[in-house]
Each structure stands twice: as C-alpha cells, then as structure tokens.
Phi, psi and omega in degrees: 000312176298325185300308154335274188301354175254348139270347143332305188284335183283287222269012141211043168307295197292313189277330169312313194280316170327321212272302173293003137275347170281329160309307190293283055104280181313271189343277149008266182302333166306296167323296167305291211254006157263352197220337191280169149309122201314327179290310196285338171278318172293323186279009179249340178287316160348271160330307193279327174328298189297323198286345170274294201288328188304303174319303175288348193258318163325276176342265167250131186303269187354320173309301212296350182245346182213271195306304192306342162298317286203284191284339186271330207274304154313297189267013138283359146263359193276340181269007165264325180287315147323282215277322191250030177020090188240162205267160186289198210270299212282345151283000185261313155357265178346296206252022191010096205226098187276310170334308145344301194257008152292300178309325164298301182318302158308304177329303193298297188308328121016268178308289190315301222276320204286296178298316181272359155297340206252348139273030117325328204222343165276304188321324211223089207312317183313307179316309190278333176306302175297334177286324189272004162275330152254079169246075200241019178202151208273192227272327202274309193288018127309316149333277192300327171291350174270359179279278177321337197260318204303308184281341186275330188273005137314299153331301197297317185285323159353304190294303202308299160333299181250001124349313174300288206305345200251336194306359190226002163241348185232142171279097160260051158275148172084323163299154178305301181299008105324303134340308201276319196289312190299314183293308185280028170246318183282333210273297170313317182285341170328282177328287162340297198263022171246352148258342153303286187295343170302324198270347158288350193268297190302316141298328159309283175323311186283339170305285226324304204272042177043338224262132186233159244263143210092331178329166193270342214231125203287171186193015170090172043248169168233351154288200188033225161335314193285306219275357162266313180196144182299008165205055174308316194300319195260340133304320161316320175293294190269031171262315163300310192291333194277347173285336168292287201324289206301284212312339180249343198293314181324327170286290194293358196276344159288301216261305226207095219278334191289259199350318193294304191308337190274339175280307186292346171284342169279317192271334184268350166297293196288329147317291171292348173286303188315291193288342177260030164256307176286347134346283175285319174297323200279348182298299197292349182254338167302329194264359177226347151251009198299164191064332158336123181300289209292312178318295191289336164295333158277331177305303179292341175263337180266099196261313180305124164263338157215085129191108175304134172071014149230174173285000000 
C-alpha cells in the first residue's frame, strides 16, 4: 500500500503542476485579450495561433496550408469564446448577440475543415504520399515560415476579436451598421455550409467512383453546387471570410482603425489565395481532363469558374 500510495504521489506531482500551468496559461490569454489592450490581445490572438499551427507545420510542411489552418482558426476562436465567456451558438441565437455568433460560426468552420482535411488523407493513400513529398525542408526551417501564416490567419480572424473586445463600448442598435453586421453574420454561415457541402459532395462522388482526388479519368461532381461554378467550396470560403469581415469590420473601423486595417489585410490575402487557387485547378483539371466528354460537358455548361453567372 505504501509502495501505492508513493507512485500515486510521483504521477501527481507532475500532473498538478501541468494542470496549473496550463490554468496559469489559459489565465494569461484570458486576461490579455479581454481586460488588455486591443494591440496586446492581438498579439495573443497571435500566440495562440502559432501554438496550433507551428506543431502541425513541424509535422507536415503542408499542414501550415491545410489541417493547421483549420486547427489555428478553432483555437482562436475557441480562446476567444473563452476569453469573452461567450454563450454556445444556439444561446447566442437566443440573445442575438451577432458577435457572439460570429465566434461560434469560427469554431464550427475550424473544426469542420480541420476533421475533413484529415479524414481526407486518411481516406487516401495517394493524399498522404503528396503530403509527404512536400516535406522538402527541415523540420526547425519550418518555423519561421508557420509563424509568419500564423499572423496572416490571425489578420483573417482579427474582425471577430475585436467585435468582441468593443461590444461593450459601442451601440449599433438600430443603426445601419447594424444591418450591415447581421448580413455579415449570415453570410458567414451562408458560407460555411456551402463549402462544407461542396466539399462533402465531392468526397462523396469520388468514393463513390474509386477516384481519388487528382486522379486522370474527371467522375464529377457536376450537379448541385458544382452547376452553379466548377469551385463552390473555395467559394464558400470566401463568402465566409468576407461575412466574418463585414459583421466585425463595422465595430472596428469605429473603435480601431489598427483593428480595421488588420482585418482588411486578411480578407484581400484570402481573397487572392481563392481566385489564384481556382485558377491553377481549372489550368490543372484542363490539362488532365481536357478531351474527357463528361469533363467538356461540363465545363461548357459551368462557364463560371468561383463567382456563379460569369466568365
């Protein structure tokens, strides 16, 4: 018993001290991005950023682009949700709190992108081959460039931050800028499920069909979504990020001009990530299906490639 009760004590020793630095830690950022300065909460907004993505980027160079976006984008919002006790999505419903439901809407979008990148690439042998072929640098010389991403999807999340950090210093009821917040609230979630379901369409379709993404011989999909434009999913994206903009730019470009500026630099980066991602696919699906019947039929009837009903 005693020989018990003396490893008992060695394993909780270690974990009492984990659990209060990890308290201590939480505190810190609570504290920082809720009760500090809006500059000293961004850089903490920063922080937490880095501390998700840097591991994964460590991992796989490539995660800094995909799971690790995903994981940086959740726990900023999850240490924003934290940091302001902010109420769950169907209470923030409730008290139409659109900051509130902005921040949820980041969790979700997070989360999601984050679970279907990665049961993607478990699904898919070819998928885990392409990650690990671009590992083409070492594991420390990773760093500094996951750093730097850290801070731009920080920049993407920024409106949300300070919509929180201001909700209680400025009134938009009743106001036009109001309006404007409710439409960005919606919009994100607009977003949100229209690249969740594109991006479910499309996994589907290629289970369905054996095909796995890159593959030589197109198997779709070419309804629903794909028949309004060939990359709803990277539409989807930026209709969300530009509904995080509008519902938080409207506070700061009042409280915070720095605040504003930082946001705007997230949505025209991610913007321009989008239309030169969708670019390089139709170049690259022109160039492995081109001649493909179900390919050029489709193509001729989807003429929009990300903005439905243009060229």
């Amino acid at each position: 018993e005693l020989k018990n009760e003396a490893i008992s004590n060695e394993l909780s020793s270690p974990i009492k001290f984990l659990s209060v630095l990890i308290s201590g830690i939480l505190g810190v950022i609570k504290s920082n991005l809720s009760t500090g300065s809006s500059v000293v909460g961004f850089a903490s907004l920063i922080a937490v950023s880095a501390s998700a993505l840097i591991p994964l980027a460590i991992i796989h160079q490539s995660y800094s682009f995909t799971v690790g976006y995903g994981a940086s984008v959740a726990a900023m919002s999850l240490a924003l949700l934290y940091a302001f006790s902010v109420p769950s999505l169907l209470s923030a419903i409730k008290l139409k709190s659109s900051p509130a439901l902005l921040a949820n809407c980041c969790l979700l979008y997070g989360i999601r992108l984050t679970s279907f990148l990665l049961l993607r690439n478990w699904n898919s042998p070819v998928r885990r081959e392409q990650i690990k072929s671009k590992d083409t640098s070492s594991k420390l010389k990773r760093i500094p460039s996951a750093l730097s991403i850290s801070i731009f999807y920080a920049f993407m999340v920024s409106p949300v931050y300070f919509a929180l950090f201001y909700e209680n210093k400025i009134s938009l009821s009743g106001s036009v800028l109001e309006k404007v917040q409710w439409v960005g609230v919606g919009l994100a979630f607009l977003g949100l499920s229209l690249e969740a379901i594109s991006d479910l369409h499309k996994y589907i379709v290629k289970r369905n069909n054996n095909a796995e993404y890159g593959g030589s011989v197109f198997v779709g999909p070419t309804g629903g979504a794909y028949a309004l434009c060939r990359h709803p999913n990277y539409l989807g994206e930026m209709m969300f990020w530009s509904g995080v903009y509008l519902g938080g730019s409207v506070v700061s470009i009042q409280k915070s001009i720095g605040g504003w500026a930082c946001g705007t630099i997230g949505l025209y980066g991610i913007t321009l990530i989008m239309r030169m991602a969708s670019k390089r696919l139709d170049e690259k699906q022109n160039n492995v299906y081109g001649g493909q019947p179900k390919y050029e039929e489709w193509k001729a009837r989807v003429k929009a490639s990300l903005v439905p009903f243009s060229e």
